[in-house]
Amino acid sequence: MRTHILGYPRIGSNRELKKACEQYWSGKTSLHELLEVGKTLTSQHWKLQQEAGIDLIPCNDFSYYDQVLDMTLTVGAIPERYQEIASQKSELELYFAMARGFQKDGLDITAMEMTKWFDTNYHYIVPEFQKNQEFKLFSDKIITEFITAKRSGVNAKPVIIGLLTYLLLGKEKESGFDKLDLVQNLLPVYIRIIKELEHHGAEWIQFDEAFLVLDLNKKAKEAFQFVYTEIRKQFPNLKFIVATYFEGLKDNLSLAVSLPVDVLHIDLVRCPEQLDEVLHSIPETLSLSLGIVDGRNIWKNDFEKSLAIIKQAVSKIGSNRVFIAPSCSLLHSPFDLDLEKNEEILSPEIKQWMAFAKQKVYEIVNLKKLASENPDYNTLQALAENKKAIENRKTSTLIHNQDVKNRVDVTTEEDAKRNNPFNVRKEIQQEVLQLPLFPTTTIGSFPQTKEVRNWRAKFKKGELTAEQYDNLLKQETERTIRWQEEIGIDVLVHGEFERNDMVEYFGEQLEGFAFTQNGWVQSYGSRCVKPPVIFGDVHRPNPMTVYWSKYAQSLTQQWVKGMLTGPVTILQWSFVRDDQPRSLTCKQIALAIRDEVNDLEKAGIRIIQIDEPAIREGLPLRKSEWQNYLKWAVEAFRISASGVEDATQIHTHMCYSEFNDIIQNIADMDADVITIECSRSQMELLNAFADFKYPNEIGPGVYDIHSPRVPSKEEMLQLLKKAHAVIPAQQLWVNPDCGLKTRHWDETEKALIAMVEASREASEEFALETL
Ligand code: GLN
Ligand code: ZN
């Protein structure tokens, strides 16, 4: 029996990589310094796994921004617009330009698109393909990382995004071809990479082929067969692992077990039911890697349960064909529970139920020892402790609240309905709100500057009193309100300066949530999030946002939007309890948000935005399971939004959403206004809304806030016109793609001033047109 890790988190136990990248980007440190941080981190992570006793340790799981972008650079799929940078700058400069855009030295180039990694909250950079896309070995990162590992005494297992998964993650940038047609062009580069790795002494290679758990057409299935047969032909002696995760193999099972590789990894956390079938159909030439330790959640593994699974596998195929592993890469787990030392933040009772990446590595090793004939005393001790913690969690009084359960039981369909349909509400709202055509607004947050974050840090350390902190935030809020008034934004926001994070802020005020001090996971690039832990029944003891919304509204005659995070997003971006269905936890959160929406209305807030950026990423990976999810997710949103009068305008906001196939469900949410991401895709996403004739109002983002690049008025006007070509003017809002918290004030000011001008010009042109 062997142990392996599919991938280790790379950001560092204290987010060293984040800090190093940001310093380098801002010009404060050199490339050399950044590379040193990268080297230190990789070698620390290898050493940690080596000391724990992991048999196969991954390499190339490290990345300065994103593993898909790494692959894009490796195979030289550099889009045309970066050619100039490619010829002038270093590889890493080119790499960051592709990730973040480039606006320097007389060049002005947009970033590549970014989207969610399967159903996680990690974002990858989408590869761009042309019709006759050619590939070549461009970056040798994989090989150098392997050599570095070897020099530090680790014969690592390179982790490579599988050829088919890489192609399927990408996007055709012109019509008239299918990305799968590129297999023939790409295969030689993969062969070349493998050859180099073999040459340098690699014995194992892991191909991540998560697409094997998705719906695949015939062509894709044949391509899988073809590619792995070709690779096998060239490398009869290397050992290949094909890793699948986030779902079960289901109808792709026979394909997966027929691939001529050595080990198949399956996710038994997401889909434990697949074990029987897999064991039944696995050929003798194939070993099985059991993904039994949850790579995406923070709960301690239940050793007894896992041992039963291992035992079942061993008795069927023998221990030498069994591998023990986390369900997926540990990229989605926070680093180290041992760093959670502050008992006021994370109580010992809750902490004992949890395991982070480092602890999971040890769980894997312990499971292997426990599954062997004669586990030693320490290992048996670990088993006893594990049993105790699992038992404690099941019976803890911290978890259950009868009032919450009762309220969920009496919630009816009526609670999920507004009083009147949208067309009735629209008139009433217009009477009250009196908004112009093409109204401008923002998505909520304004720059979280160093000062703002400093105040919060100081307040937490006790260096600022609550009153001092409150005053500083009030000043910043007032300044932001005044500035929005000045430049002529129609619907203002308070800026969200009091919030650390759009989920954590709410979780901190809800019951049933726990927090960590250092439980960071990478979201995109250098951006990390610290998801709250939902461990018990959720409810809202007190109003959460009324104070700030009321304050902001008191400063101005214009409307200020109330800002809330929706139930699905709170669920999706938290570590969720695994002892009851997610839908039930979501409903509990929905009721808590409903209370907040109602309180905001009572406090005089007439426009309330309930952000649901995560609703689409929560979609099950298999289409057959979508409707079930959408039913409870949409219902949860509606429960939160439907306690208000017709005159109160409910907004929602979503990021990076491709809505084509769920547009009906988006409409079913029945928000009065929806703002969405659109600019990176040049309004392409809007087609879904146009074809469907989306009935309510919509604000397609006209500028990409994920890049420091400042768009011009003309650009935004152009996008607005594109939007107007498919959506009637009376339905359109003008806004950025997302919140501005990660941007600087100077960029924000320039961009929003231009945005307001673009909106004015659009309405002038529209007025002329309709004369
Ligand atoms: N209101 C949030 C903000 O502006 C929305 C962020 C998001 O959708 N990710 O920051
Ligand atoms: Zn957003």
Short mmCIF file of C-alpha atoms in Angstrom, two decimals, residues 207-602:
data_model
loop_
_atom_site.label_atom_id
_atom_site.label_comp_id
_atom_site.label_asym_id
_atom_site.label_seq_id
_atom_site.Cartn_x
_atom_site.Cartn_y
_atom_site.Cartn_z
CA PHE A 207 -2.15 13.55 -14.96
CA ASP A 208 -5.07 15.47 -13.55
CA GLU A 209 -8.05 14.60 -15.67
CA ALA A 210 -10.99 15.97 -13.74
CA PHE A 211 -13.03 16.04 -16.94
CA LEU A 212 -13.42 12.29 -16.53
CA VAL A 213 -16.09 13.03 -13.95
CA LEU A 214 -18.02 15.37 -16.23
CA ASP A 215 -20.46 14.69 -19.05
CA LEU A 216 -18.31 13.73 -22.05
CA ASN A 217 -19.33 13.32 -25.66
CA LYS A 218 -18.15 10.49 -27.88
CA LYS A 219 -15.38 12.53 -29.43
CA ALA A 220 -13.93 13.41 -26.05
CA LYS A 221 -14.09 9.82 -24.88
CA GLU A 222 -12.26 8.65 -27.97
CA ALA A 223 -9.67 11.36 -27.49
CA PHE A 224 -9.00 10.10 -23.96
CA GLN A 225 -8.44 6.60 -25.31
CA PHE A 226 -6.21 7.86 -28.08
CA VAL A 227 -4.02 10.15 -25.99
CA TYR A 228 -3.27 7.67 -23.23
CA THR A 229 -2.66 4.86 -25.68
CA GLU A 230 -0.14 7.03 -27.52
CA ILE A 231 1.57 8.11 -24.31
CA ARG A 232 1.77 4.52 -23.12
CA LYS A 233 3.28 3.39 -26.42
CA GLN A 234 6.11 5.86 -26.04
CA PHE A 235 6.75 5.23 -22.37
CA PRO A 236 6.24 1.59 -21.49
CA ASN A 237 8.21 1.89 -18.24
CA LEU A 238 6.98 5.06 -16.63
CA LYS A 239 4.23 4.85 -14.05
CA PHE A 240 1.22 7.01 -14.78
CA ILE A 241 -1.51 8.08 -12.41
CA VAL A 242 -4.73 9.50 -13.79
CA ALA A 243 -6.42 11.59 -11.13
CA THR A 244 -10.14 12.35 -11.09
CA TYR A 245 -11.90 14.38 -8.44
CA PHE A 246 -14.92 16.47 -7.45
CA GLU A 247 -17.41 13.85 -8.67
CA GLY A 248 -17.90 10.18 -9.44
CA LEU A 249 -16.89 8.57 -12.72
CA LYS A 250 -20.44 7.35 -13.35
CA ASP A 251 -20.93 6.67 -17.08
CA ASN A 252 -17.24 7.33 -17.75
CA LEU A 253 -16.23 4.45 -15.51
CA SER A 254 -15.54 1.93 -18.25
CA LEU A 255 -13.52 4.54 -20.14
CA ALA A 256 -11.49 5.44 -17.06
CA VAL A 257 -10.61 1.87 -16.12
CA SER A 258 -9.70 1.04 -19.70
CA LEU A 259 -7.00 3.72 -19.98
CA PRO A 260 -3.57 2.11 -20.24
CA VAL A 261 -2.17 3.73 -17.10
CA ASP A 262 -0.98 2.37 -13.78
CA VAL A 263 -3.14 4.05 -11.17
CA LEU A 264 -6.60 5.56 -11.24
CA HIS A 265 -7.45 8.04 -8.50
CA ILE A 266 -11.09 8.45 -7.51
CA ASP A 267 -12.84 10.86 -5.17
CA LEU A 268 -14.56 8.85 -2.46
CA VAL A 269 -15.53 11.89 -0.41
CA ARG A 270 -17.74 13.39 -3.09
CA CYS A 271 -18.90 10.08 -4.43
CA PRO A 272 -18.39 7.23 -1.98
CA GLU A 273 -20.99 5.15 -3.79
CA GLN A 274 -18.70 4.62 -6.77
CA LEU A 275 -16.31 2.34 -4.88
CA ASP A 276 -18.26 -0.89 -5.38
CA GLU A 277 -18.59 -0.41 -9.10
CA VAL A 278 -14.99 0.65 -9.56
CA LEU A 279 -13.70 -2.33 -7.60
CA HIS A 280 -15.93 -4.53 -9.65
CA SER A 281 -14.69 -3.31 -13.02
CA ILE A 282 -11.05 -2.47 -12.40
CA PRO A 283 -8.65 -4.62 -14.48
CA GLU A 284 -5.71 -6.38 -12.85
CA THR A 285 -3.21 -4.06 -14.47
CA LEU A 286 -4.62 -1.03 -12.74
CA SER A 287 -4.10 0.11 -9.17
CA LEU A 288 -6.62 2.23 -7.34
CA SER A 289 -5.98 5.42 -5.43
CA LEU A 290 -8.62 5.95 -2.77
CA GLY A 291 -9.40 9.63 -2.24
CA ILE A 292 -10.73 9.31 1.27
CA VAL A 293 -9.44 12.34 3.15
CA ASP A 294 -11.52 15.38 2.21
CA GLY A 295 -9.27 17.81 0.34
CA ARG A 296 -11.92 20.50 0.25
CA ASN A 297 -13.15 20.66 3.78
CA ILE A 298 -11.67 21.06 7.22
CA TRP A 299 -13.29 18.20 9.09
CA LYS A 300 -11.18 15.54 10.67
CA ASN A 301 -11.24 12.27 8.82
CA ASP A 302 -13.29 9.53 10.44
CA PHE A 303 -10.62 6.83 10.65
CA GLU A 304 -13.02 3.99 11.30
CA LYS A 305 -15.03 4.83 8.21
CA SER A 306 -11.92 5.22 6.07
CA LEU A 307 -10.40 1.99 7.34
CA ALA A 308 -13.53 0.14 6.32
CA ILE A 309 -13.13 1.52 2.79
CA ILE A 310 -9.46 0.61 2.65
CA LYS A 311 -10.25 -2.86 3.91
CA GLN A 312 -12.89 -3.33 1.27
CA ALA A 313 -10.46 -2.30 -1.47
CA VAL A 314 -7.61 -4.40 -0.13
CA SER A 315 -9.71 -7.52 0.14
CA LYS A 316 -10.79 -7.11 -3.46
CA ILE A 317 -7.55 -6.09 -5.22
CA GLY A 318 -4.76 -6.66 -2.67
CA SER A 319 -2.84 -4.10 -0.69
CA ASN A 320 -0.08 -3.60 -3.25
CA ARG A 321 -2.62 -2.17 -5.67
CA VAL A 322 -4.07 0.27 -3.18
CA PHE A 323 -3.02 3.91 -2.75
CA ILE A 324 -4.31 6.19 -0.02
CA ALA A 325 -4.77 9.87 -0.79
CA PRO A 326 -6.80 12.99 -0.16
CA SER A 327 -9.88 13.28 -2.36
CA CYS A 328 -8.27 16.04 -4.47
CA SER A 329 -5.38 18.47 -4.32
CA LEU A 330 -4.97 20.05 -0.89
CA LEU A 331 -4.88 23.42 -2.68
CA HIS A 332 -8.42 23.89 -1.37
CA SER A 333 -7.50 23.27 2.28
CA PRO A 334 -5.99 25.81 4.62
CA PHE A 335 -2.42 25.20 5.71
CA ASP A 336 -1.94 24.19 9.26
CA LEU A 337 -4.35 23.80 12.16
CA ASP A 338 -1.45 23.96 14.60
CA LEU A 339 -1.23 27.68 13.87
CA GLU A 340 -4.69 28.18 15.36
CA LYS A 341 -3.53 28.97 18.84
CA ASN A 342 -5.99 31.62 19.88
CA GLU A 343 -8.77 29.87 21.80
CA GLU A 344 -10.95 32.94 21.73
CA ILE A 345 -11.09 32.74 17.96
CA LEU A 346 -11.35 28.99 17.58
CA SER A 347 -12.53 27.13 20.65
CA PRO A 348 -10.69 23.91 21.51
CA GLU A 349 -13.92 21.95 21.32
CA ILE A 350 -14.47 22.90 17.68
CA LYS A 351 -10.79 22.80 16.81
CA GLN A 352 -10.53 19.14 17.78
CA TRP A 353 -13.04 18.31 15.01
CA MET A 354 -10.80 19.79 12.32
CA ALA A 355 -7.79 19.02 10.11
CA PHE A 356 -5.96 21.32 7.66
CA ALA A 357 -3.54 20.37 4.86
CA LYS A 358 -0.65 19.45 7.12
CA GLN A 359 -2.89 17.42 9.41
CA LYS A 360 -4.41 15.70 6.40
CA VAL A 361 -0.96 14.59 5.28
CA TYR A 362 -0.56 12.89 8.66
CA GLU A 363 -4.04 11.42 8.47
CA ILE A 364 -3.08 9.75 5.20
CA VAL A 365 0.08 8.33 6.73
CA ASN A 366 -1.76 7.16 9.84
CA LEU A 367 -4.43 5.47 7.78
CA LYS A 368 -1.78 3.51 5.95
CA LYS A 369 -0.19 2.46 9.22
CA LEU A 370 -3.53 1.52 10.71
CA ALA A 371 -4.38 -0.53 7.68
CA SER A 372 -1.16 -2.50 8.01
CA GLU A 373 -0.85 -5.70 10.04
CA ASN A 374 0.76 -4.33 13.17
CA PRO A 375 0.22 -0.64 13.82
CA ASP A 376 2.54 0.67 16.52
CA TYR A 377 1.47 2.12 19.85
CA ASN A 378 1.47 5.74 18.66
CA THR A 379 -0.69 4.94 15.70
CA LEU A 380 -3.20 3.12 17.87
CA GLN A 381 -3.17 6.11 20.14
CA ALA A 382 -3.97 8.32 17.14
CA LEU A 383 -6.89 6.04 16.31
CA ALA A 384 -8.26 6.31 19.84
CA GLU A 385 -7.99 10.10 19.75
CA ASN A 386 -9.65 10.21 16.38
CA LYS A 387 -12.59 8.16 17.64
CA LYS A 388 -13.00 10.44 20.60
CA ALA A 389 -13.05 13.60 18.50
CA ILE A 390 -15.52 12.15 16.01
CA GLU A 391 -17.81 11.07 18.83
CA ASN A 392 -17.55 14.45 20.52
CA ARG A 393 -18.59 16.26 17.35
CA LYS A 394 -21.64 14.07 16.86
CA THR A 395 -23.01 14.76 20.30
CA SER A 396 -21.86 18.33 21.00
CA THR A 397 -24.49 20.72 22.29
CA LEU A 398 -22.81 23.54 20.35
CA ILE A 399 -24.31 22.20 17.16
CA HIS A 400 -28.06 21.90 17.66
CA ASN A 401 -30.63 24.68 18.12
CA GLN A 402 -34.25 23.55 18.25
CA ASP A 403 -35.71 27.00 17.46
CA VAL A 404 -33.82 27.13 14.20
CA LYS A 405 -34.98 23.67 13.23
CA ASN A 406 -38.60 24.58 14.03
CA ARG A 407 -38.49 27.74 11.98
CA VAL A 408 -37.19 25.86 8.96
CA ASP A 409 -40.02 23.38 9.37
CA VAL A 410 -42.74 26.05 9.19
CA THR A 411 -41.24 27.95 6.24
CA THR A 412 -43.59 27.67 3.26
CA GLU A 413 -43.59 28.42 -0.45
CA GLU A 414 -45.37 31.69 0.29
CA ASP A 415 -42.32 32.88 2.18
CA ALA A 416 -40.38 32.58 -1.07
CA LYS A 417 -42.67 34.89 -3.08
CA ARG A 418 -42.80 38.67 -3.45
CA ASN A 419 -46.27 40.22 -3.13
CA ASN A 420 -46.57 41.06 -6.82
CA PRO A 421 -44.85 40.14 -10.08
CA PHE A 422 -42.00 42.24 -11.43
CA ASN A 423 -44.00 44.33 -13.89
CA VAL A 424 -46.19 45.58 -11.06
CA ARG A 425 -43.24 46.16 -8.77
CA LYS A 426 -41.30 48.00 -11.45
CA GLU A 427 -43.84 50.80 -11.70
CA ILE A 428 -44.16 51.20 -7.98
CA GLN A 429 -40.39 51.26 -7.61
CA GLN A 430 -39.91 53.83 -10.36
CA GLU A 431 -42.42 56.09 -8.67
CA VAL A 432 -40.50 55.96 -5.44
CA LEU A 433 -36.95 55.82 -6.76
CA GLN A 434 -37.16 58.18 -9.77
CA LEU A 435 -34.03 56.88 -11.46
CA PRO A 436 -32.79 58.11 -14.86
CA LEU A 437 -32.19 55.92 -17.88
CA PHE A 438 -28.95 53.94 -17.77
CA PRO A 439 -28.66 54.47 -14.01
CA THR A 440 -25.15 54.14 -12.68
CA THR A 441 -24.15 52.23 -9.59
CA THR A 442 -21.28 50.14 -8.26
CA ILE A 443 -21.26 46.63 -6.88
CA GLY A 444 -20.64 47.65 -3.30
CA SER A 445 -17.09 47.75 -2.07
CA PHE A 446 -14.69 50.64 -2.58
CA PRO A 447 -10.92 50.26 -2.23
CA GLN A 448 -9.85 48.50 0.94
CA THR A 449 -6.74 50.61 1.25
CA LYS A 450 -3.80 49.82 3.45
CA GLU A 451 -5.09 52.42 5.89
CA VAL A 452 -8.49 50.77 6.16
CA ARG A 453 -6.93 47.39 6.74
CA ASN A 454 -4.54 48.92 9.23
CA TRP A 455 -7.36 50.40 11.26
CA ARG A 456 -9.00 47.02 11.42
CA ALA A 457 -5.77 45.32 12.46
CA LYS A 458 -5.16 47.95 15.12
CA PHE A 459 -8.70 47.70 16.37
CA LYS A 460 -8.36 43.94 16.66
CA LYS A 461 -5.12 44.31 18.57
CA GLY A 462 -6.72 46.81 20.90
CA GLU A 463 -4.59 49.69 19.61
CA LEU A 464 -7.71 51.56 18.54
CA THR A 465 -10.84 51.78 20.66
CA ALA A 466 -14.16 50.76 19.16
CA GLU A 467 -15.09 54.41 19.03
CA GLN A 468 -11.91 55.46 17.25
CA TYR A 469 -12.27 52.66 14.74
CA ASP A 470 -15.90 53.52 14.18
CA ASN A 471 -15.04 57.17 13.57
CA LEU A 472 -12.36 56.33 11.04
CA LEU A 473 -14.74 54.10 9.15
CA LYS A 474 -17.39 56.80 9.25
CA GLN A 475 -14.99 59.31 7.77
CA GLU A 476 -14.03 56.92 4.99
CA THR A 477 -17.69 56.15 4.32
CA GLU A 478 -18.64 59.79 4.22
CA ARG A 479 -15.74 60.62 1.91
CA THR A 480 -16.90 57.86 -0.41
CA ILE A 481 -20.50 59.00 -0.37
CA ARG A 482 -19.43 62.58 -1.13
CA TRP A 483 -17.18 61.45 -3.94
CA GLN A 484 -19.93 59.40 -5.54
CA GLU A 485 -22.29 62.36 -5.28
CA GLU A 486 -19.69 64.57 -6.84
CA ILE A 487 -19.03 62.45 -9.89
CA GLY A 488 -22.75 61.83 -10.33
CA ILE A 489 -23.35 58.17 -9.58
CA ASP A 490 -27.10 57.55 -9.29
CA VAL A 491 -27.35 54.78 -6.72
CA LEU A 492 -24.67 55.06 -4.07
CA VAL A 493 -23.05 52.48 -1.87
CA HIS A 494 -21.46 52.95 1.52
CA GLY A 495 -18.23 51.25 0.47
CA GLU A 496 -18.12 48.21 2.78
CA PHE A 497 -15.07 49.52 4.66
CA GLU A 498 -16.21 47.82 7.83
CA ARG A 499 -15.98 44.42 6.13
CA ASN A 500 -12.97 42.20 5.98
CA ASP A 501 -14.63 39.83 3.57
CA MET A 502 -18.13 39.50 2.18
CA VAL A 503 -18.78 36.14 3.84
CA GLU A 504 -16.66 36.35 6.96
CA TYR A 505 -18.32 39.63 7.93
CA PHE A 506 -21.72 37.97 8.05
CA GLY A 507 -20.49 34.72 9.50
CA GLU A 508 -18.97 36.61 12.40
CA GLN A 509 -22.38 37.95 13.30
CA LEU A 510 -24.32 34.73 12.84
CA GLU A 511 -24.60 31.84 15.27
CA GLY A 512 -23.37 28.46 14.10
CA PHE A 513 -20.19 29.84 12.53
CA ALA A 514 -16.61 29.46 13.70
CA PHE A 515 -13.50 31.25 12.48
CA THR A 516 -9.86 30.65 12.07
CA GLN A 517 -6.95 32.99 12.41
CA ASN A 518 -4.95 31.69 9.55
CA GLY A 519 -7.18 29.35 7.57
CA TRP A 520 -6.43 30.95 4.20
CA VAL A 521 -7.04 29.32 0.85
CA GLN A 522 -6.11 30.68 -2.56
CA SER A 523 -8.95 32.14 -4.57
CA TYR A 524 -7.08 33.57 -7.54
CA GLY A 525 -3.52 34.75 -8.05
CA SER A 526 -2.42 36.35 -4.83
CA ARG A 527 -5.95 36.63 -3.56
CA CYS A 528 -6.75 34.40 -0.61
CA VAL A 529 -9.93 33.89 1.33
CA LYS A 530 -10.47 32.67 4.85
CA PRO A 531 -13.73 30.77 4.71
CA PRO A 532 -15.76 30.59 7.90
CA VAL A 533 -16.67 27.20 9.27
CA ILE A 534 -20.37 26.43 9.53
CA PHE A 535 -20.46 23.85 12.28
CA GLY A 536 -23.96 24.20 13.71
CA ASP A 537 -27.51 25.49 13.21
CA VAL A 538 -27.45 29.06 11.87
CA HIS A 539 -29.38 32.08 13.08
CA ARG A 540 -29.06 35.84 13.36
CA PRO A 541 -29.12 37.14 16.92
CA ASN A 542 -28.88 40.86 15.94
CA PRO A 543 -29.02 43.15 12.88
CA MET A 544 -25.74 42.99 10.98
CA THR A 545 -25.58 45.85 8.48
CA VAL A 546 -28.33 48.24 9.49
CA TYR A 547 -25.99 50.50 11.41
CA TRP A 548 -23.75 51.25 8.39
CA SER A 549 -26.49 51.45 5.81
CA LYS A 550 -28.49 53.78 7.96
CA TYR A 551 -25.48 55.95 8.61
CA ALA A 552 -24.62 56.17 4.90
CA GLN A 553 -28.22 56.95 3.93
CA SER A 554 -28.36 59.70 6.55
CA LEU A 555 -25.55 61.53 4.75
CA THR A 556 -27.24 61.98 1.41
CA GLN A 557 -30.45 62.71 -0.46
CA GLN A 558 -29.63 60.03 -3.00
CA TRP A 559 -30.41 56.36 -2.62
CA VAL A 560 -27.85 54.23 -0.87
CA LYS A 561 -27.99 50.51 -1.57
CA GLY A 562 -27.98 48.12 1.35
CA MET A 563 -25.40 45.37 0.84
CA LEU A 564 -25.81 41.77 1.85
CA THR A 565 -24.27 38.48 0.92
CA GLY A 566 -26.81 35.89 -0.15
CA PRO A 567 -27.42 32.49 1.45
CA VAL A 568 -26.03 30.41 -1.40
CA THR A 569 -22.81 32.40 -1.49
CA ILE A 570 -22.38 32.25 2.27
CA LEU A 571 -22.82 28.50 2.03
CA GLN A 572 -20.61 28.11 -1.01
CA TRP A 573 -17.72 30.13 0.37
CA SER A 574 -17.70 28.54 3.79
CA PHE A 575 -16.50 25.21 5.01
CA VAL A 576 -19.86 23.58 5.49
CA ARG A 577 -20.87 20.98 8.07
CA ASP A 578 -21.06 17.55 6.52
CA ASP A 579 -23.55 16.07 9.00
CA GLN A 580 -26.71 17.34 7.27
CA PRO A 581 -27.66 18.18 3.64
CA ARG A 582 -26.24 21.43 2.28
CA SER A 583 -29.74 22.49 1.23
CA LEU A 584 -30.90 22.50 4.83
CA THR A 585 -27.94 24.55 6.01
CA CYS A 586 -28.67 26.97 3.15
CA LYS A 587 -32.26 27.42 4.22
CA GLN A 588 -31.18 28.28 7.74
CA ILE A 589 -28.89 30.97 6.35
CA ALA A 590 -31.64 32.24 4.04
CA LEU A 591 -33.92 32.87 7.00
CA ALA A 592 -31.18 34.78 8.78
CA ILE A 593 -30.60 37.01 5.71
CA ARG A 594 -34.36 37.53 5.36
CA ASP A 595 -34.44 38.98 8.85
CA GLU A 596 -31.67 41.37 7.83
CA VAL A 597 -33.39 42.43 4.59
CA ASN A 598 -36.56 43.18 6.52
CA ASP A 599 -34.68 45.19 9.10
CA LEU A 600 -32.94 47.24 6.40
CA GLU A 601 -36.29 48.05 4.86
CA LYS A 602 -37.64 49.12 8.22
#
